[in-house]
């Protein structure tokens, strides 16, 4: 090879591959680092950093949210439902371990109480430590109470009361995953019973597909 010829560029072998459609579509991103990789009682919890999206929460190999665009998801999930209600005072968040959903709910001045119930305490702790941009000090707001437990079990307790807005920020219904029982008719009937008159419920419904 002559000195004038361009030398081949050296590339790193570290990539993050995420299967979007089984045996059909995989997204590949340049992986900068893995800062956390632990197993909770329920799932594998990773904090990674990719070149296109920055810090990212990954549960059981599936991206939950990333610094580069998490606001798109959380703002869309929260504000349409909150604005649909005339005067939301009491809000329930099922899931929401990143605490970004709580962050967005607490932007509404009418809100007097936010109750968040996430199954995996390790996810909440990891996100508070490693992803502070997500919660933006929402845990310091006295209107927010965080419970570690099952979202359905909490609502079954009569002491949980009723809510103006219920937001279900739960993981996808992966077979044998921790949230699969929250995607049933029985659960949504329970949710409907826990709404105040003119109450609003919103849920994430999985990623958008290309096909």
PDB file of N, CA and C in Angstrom, residues 92-97 114-120 124 144-155 163 167 169-170 182:
ATOM      1  N   UNK A  92     -52.059   8.273  39.963  1.00  0.00           N
ATOM      2  CA  UNK A  92     -51.424   6.982  40.233  1.00  0.00           C
ATOM      3  C   UNK A  92     -50.515   6.620  39.065  1.00  0.00           C
ATOM      4  N   UNK A  93     -49.285   6.227  39.368  1.00  0.00           N
ATOM      5  CA  UNK A  93     -48.347   5.760  38.348  1.00  0.00           C
ATOM      6  C   UNK A  93     -48.017   4.310  38.655  1.00  0.00           C
ATOM      7  N   UNK A  94     -48.381   3.425  37.731  1.00  0.00           N
ATOM      8  CA  UNK A  94     -47.982   2.031  37.846  1.00  0.00           C
ATOM      9  C   UNK A  94     -46.684   1.838  37.082  1.00  0.00           C
ATOM     10  N   UNK A  95     -45.646   1.384  37.756  1.00  0.00           N
ATOM     11  CA  UNK A  95     -44.330   1.312  37.123  1.00  0.00           C
ATOM     12  C   UNK A  95     -43.616   2.646  37.251  1.00  0.00           C
ATOM     13  N   UNK A  96     -42.947   3.028  36.167  1.00  0.00           N
ATOM     14  CA  UNK A  96     -42.292   4.344  36.178  1.00  0.00           C
ATOM     15  C   UNK A  96     -40.996   4.395  36.946  1.00  0.00           C
ATOM     16  N   UNK A  97     -40.249   3.283  36.972  1.00  0.00           N
ATOM     17  CA  UNK A  97     -39.046   3.207  37.793  1.00  0.00           C
ATOM     18  C   UNK A  97     -37.998   4.255  37.530  1.00  0.00           C
ATOM     19  N   UNK A 114     -49.157  12.335  44.191  1.00  0.00           N
ATOM     20  CA  UNK A 114     -48.771  11.350  43.182  1.00  0.00           C
ATOM     21  C   UNK A 114     -48.336  10.088  43.917  1.00  0.00           C
ATOM     22  N   UNK A 115     -48.969   8.973  43.570  1.00  0.00           N
ATOM     23  CA  UNK A 115     -48.631   7.681  44.153  1.00  0.00           C
ATOM     24  C   UNK A 115     -48.012   6.828  43.052  1.00  0.00           C
ATOM     25  N   UNK A 116     -46.771   6.432  43.232  1.00  0.00           N
ATOM     26  CA  UNK A 116     -46.072   5.607  42.248  1.00  0.00           C
ATOM     27  C   UNK A 116     -45.765   4.255  42.857  1.00  0.00           C
ATOM     28  N   UNK A 117     -46.083   3.191  42.120  1.00  0.00           N
ATOM     29  CA  UNK A 117     -45.835   1.835  42.593  1.00  0.00           C
ATOM     30  C   UNK A 117     -45.051   1.080  41.535  1.00  0.00           C
ATOM     31  N   UNK A 118     -43.810   0.729  41.858  1.00  0.00           N
ATOM     32  CA  UNK A 118     -42.966  -0.033  40.932  1.00  0.00           C
ATOM     33  C   UNK A 118     -42.565  -1.336  41.598  1.00  0.00           C
ATOM     34  N   UNK A 119     -42.574  -2.403  40.815  1.00  0.00           N
ATOM     35  CA  UNK A 119     -42.304  -3.728  41.353  1.00  0.00           C
ATOM     36  C   UNK A 119     -40.862  -3.906  41.796  1.00  0.00           C
ATOM     37  N   UNK A 120     -39.944  -3.277  41.070  1.00  0.00           N
ATOM     38  CA  UNK A 120     -38.527  -3.579  41.240  1.00  0.00           C
ATOM     39  C   UNK A 120     -37.796  -2.421  41.914  1.00  0.00           C
ATOM     40  N   UNK A 124     -35.493   1.218  40.620  1.00  0.00           N
ATOM     41  CA  UNK A 124     -35.683   2.578  41.136  1.00  0.00           C
ATOM     42  C   UNK A 124     -34.378   3.114  41.714  1.00  0.00           C
ATOM     43  N   UNK A 144     -45.002  13.468  46.077  1.00  0.00           N
ATOM     44  CA  UNK A 144     -44.735  12.149  45.522  1.00  0.00           C
ATOM     45  C   UNK A 144     -44.439  11.129  46.620  1.00  0.00           C
ATOM     46  N   UNK A 145     -45.139   9.997  46.544  1.00  0.00           N
ATOM     47  CA  UNK A 145     -44.858   8.851  47.407  1.00  0.00           C
ATOM     48  C   UNK A 145     -44.537   7.655  46.517  1.00  0.00           C
ATOM     49  N   UNK A 146     -43.409   7.013  46.779  1.00  0.00           N
ATOM     50  CA  UNK A 146     -42.983   5.865  45.984  1.00  0.00           C
ATOM     51  C   UNK A 146     -43.108   4.598  46.828  1.00  0.00           C
ATOM     52  N   UNK A 147     -43.852   3.629  46.293  1.00  0.00           N
ATOM     53  CA  UNK A 147     -44.003   2.324  46.935  1.00  0.00           C
ATOM     54  C   UNK A 147     -43.332   1.269  46.067  1.00  0.00           C
ATOM     55  N   UNK A 148     -42.678   0.308  46.703  1.00  0.00           N
ATOM     56  CA  UNK A 148     -42.109  -0.826  45.984  1.00  0.00           C
ATOM     57  C   UNK A 148     -43.051  -2.005  46.176  1.00  0.00           C
ATOM     58  N   UNK A 149     -43.615  -2.467  45.061  1.00  0.00           N
ATOM     59  CA  UNK A 149     -44.567  -3.563  45.131  1.00  0.00           C
ATOM     60  C   UNK A 149     -45.281  -3.743  43.808  1.00  0.00           C
ATOM     61  N   UNK A 150     -46.278  -4.581  43.813  1.00  0.00           N
ATOM     62  CA  UNK A 150     -47.021  -4.900  42.599  1.00  0.00           C
ATOM     63  C   UNK A 150     -48.121  -3.867  42.363  1.00  0.00           C
ATOM     64  N   UNK A 151     -48.195  -3.341  41.152  1.00  0.00           N
ATOM     65  CA  UNK A 151     -49.162  -2.287  40.833  1.00  0.00           C
ATOM     66  C   UNK A 151     -50.598  -2.759  41.021  1.00  0.00           C
ATOM     67  N   UNK A 152     -50.877  -3.986  40.661  1.00  0.00           N
ATOM     68  CA  UNK A 152     -52.228  -4.540  40.799  1.00  0.00           C
ATOM     69  C   UNK A 152     -52.593  -4.749  42.266  1.00  0.00           C
ATOM     70  N   UNK A 153     -51.689  -5.342  43.017  1.00  0.00           N
ATOM     71  CA  UNK A 153     -51.942  -5.601  44.432  1.00  0.00           C
ATOM     72  C   UNK A 153     -52.224  -4.307  45.180  1.00  0.00           C
ATOM     73  N   UNK A 154     -51.499  -3.251  44.847  1.00  0.00           N
ATOM     74  CA  UNK A 154     -51.705  -1.965  45.506  1.00  0.00           C
ATOM     75  C   UNK A 154     -53.117  -1.451  45.246  1.00  0.00           C
ATOM     76  N   UNK A 155     -53.572  -1.538  44.008  1.00  0.00           N
ATOM     77  CA  UNK A 155     -54.901  -1.029  43.672  1.00  0.00           C
ATOM     78  C   UNK A 155     -56.016  -1.866  44.305  1.00  0.00           C
ATOM     79  N   UNK A 163     -58.478   7.765  41.996  1.00  0.00           N
ATOM     80  CA  UNK A 163     -57.535   8.659  41.326  1.00  0.00           C
ATOM     81  C   UNK A 163     -58.209   9.386  40.160  1.00  0.00           C
ATOM     82  N   UNK A 167     -51.734   6.375  35.279  1.00  0.00           N
ATOM     83  CA  UNK A 167     -50.740   6.256  34.218  1.00  0.00           C
ATOM     84  C   UNK A 167     -50.005   4.935  34.399  1.00  0.00           C
ATOM     85  N   UNK A 169     -47.044   3.048  33.286  1.00  0.00           N
ATOM     86  CA  UNK A 169     -45.727   3.120  32.643  1.00  0.00           C
ATOM     87  C   UNK A 169     -44.983   1.834  32.964  1.00  0.00           C
ATOM     88  N   UNK A 170     -45.481   0.746  32.417  1.00  0.00           N
ATOM     89  CA  UNK A 170     -44.961  -0.570  32.757  1.00  0.00           C
ATOM     90  C   UNK A 170     -44.239  -1.176  31.559  1.00  0.00           C
ATOM     91  N   UNK A 182     -50.282  -7.494  34.012  1.00  0.00           N
ATOM     92  CA  UNK A 182     -50.898  -6.162  33.960  1.00  0.00           C
ATOM     93  C   UNK A 182     -51.459  -5.852  32.576  1.00  0.00           C
TER      94      UNK A 182
END
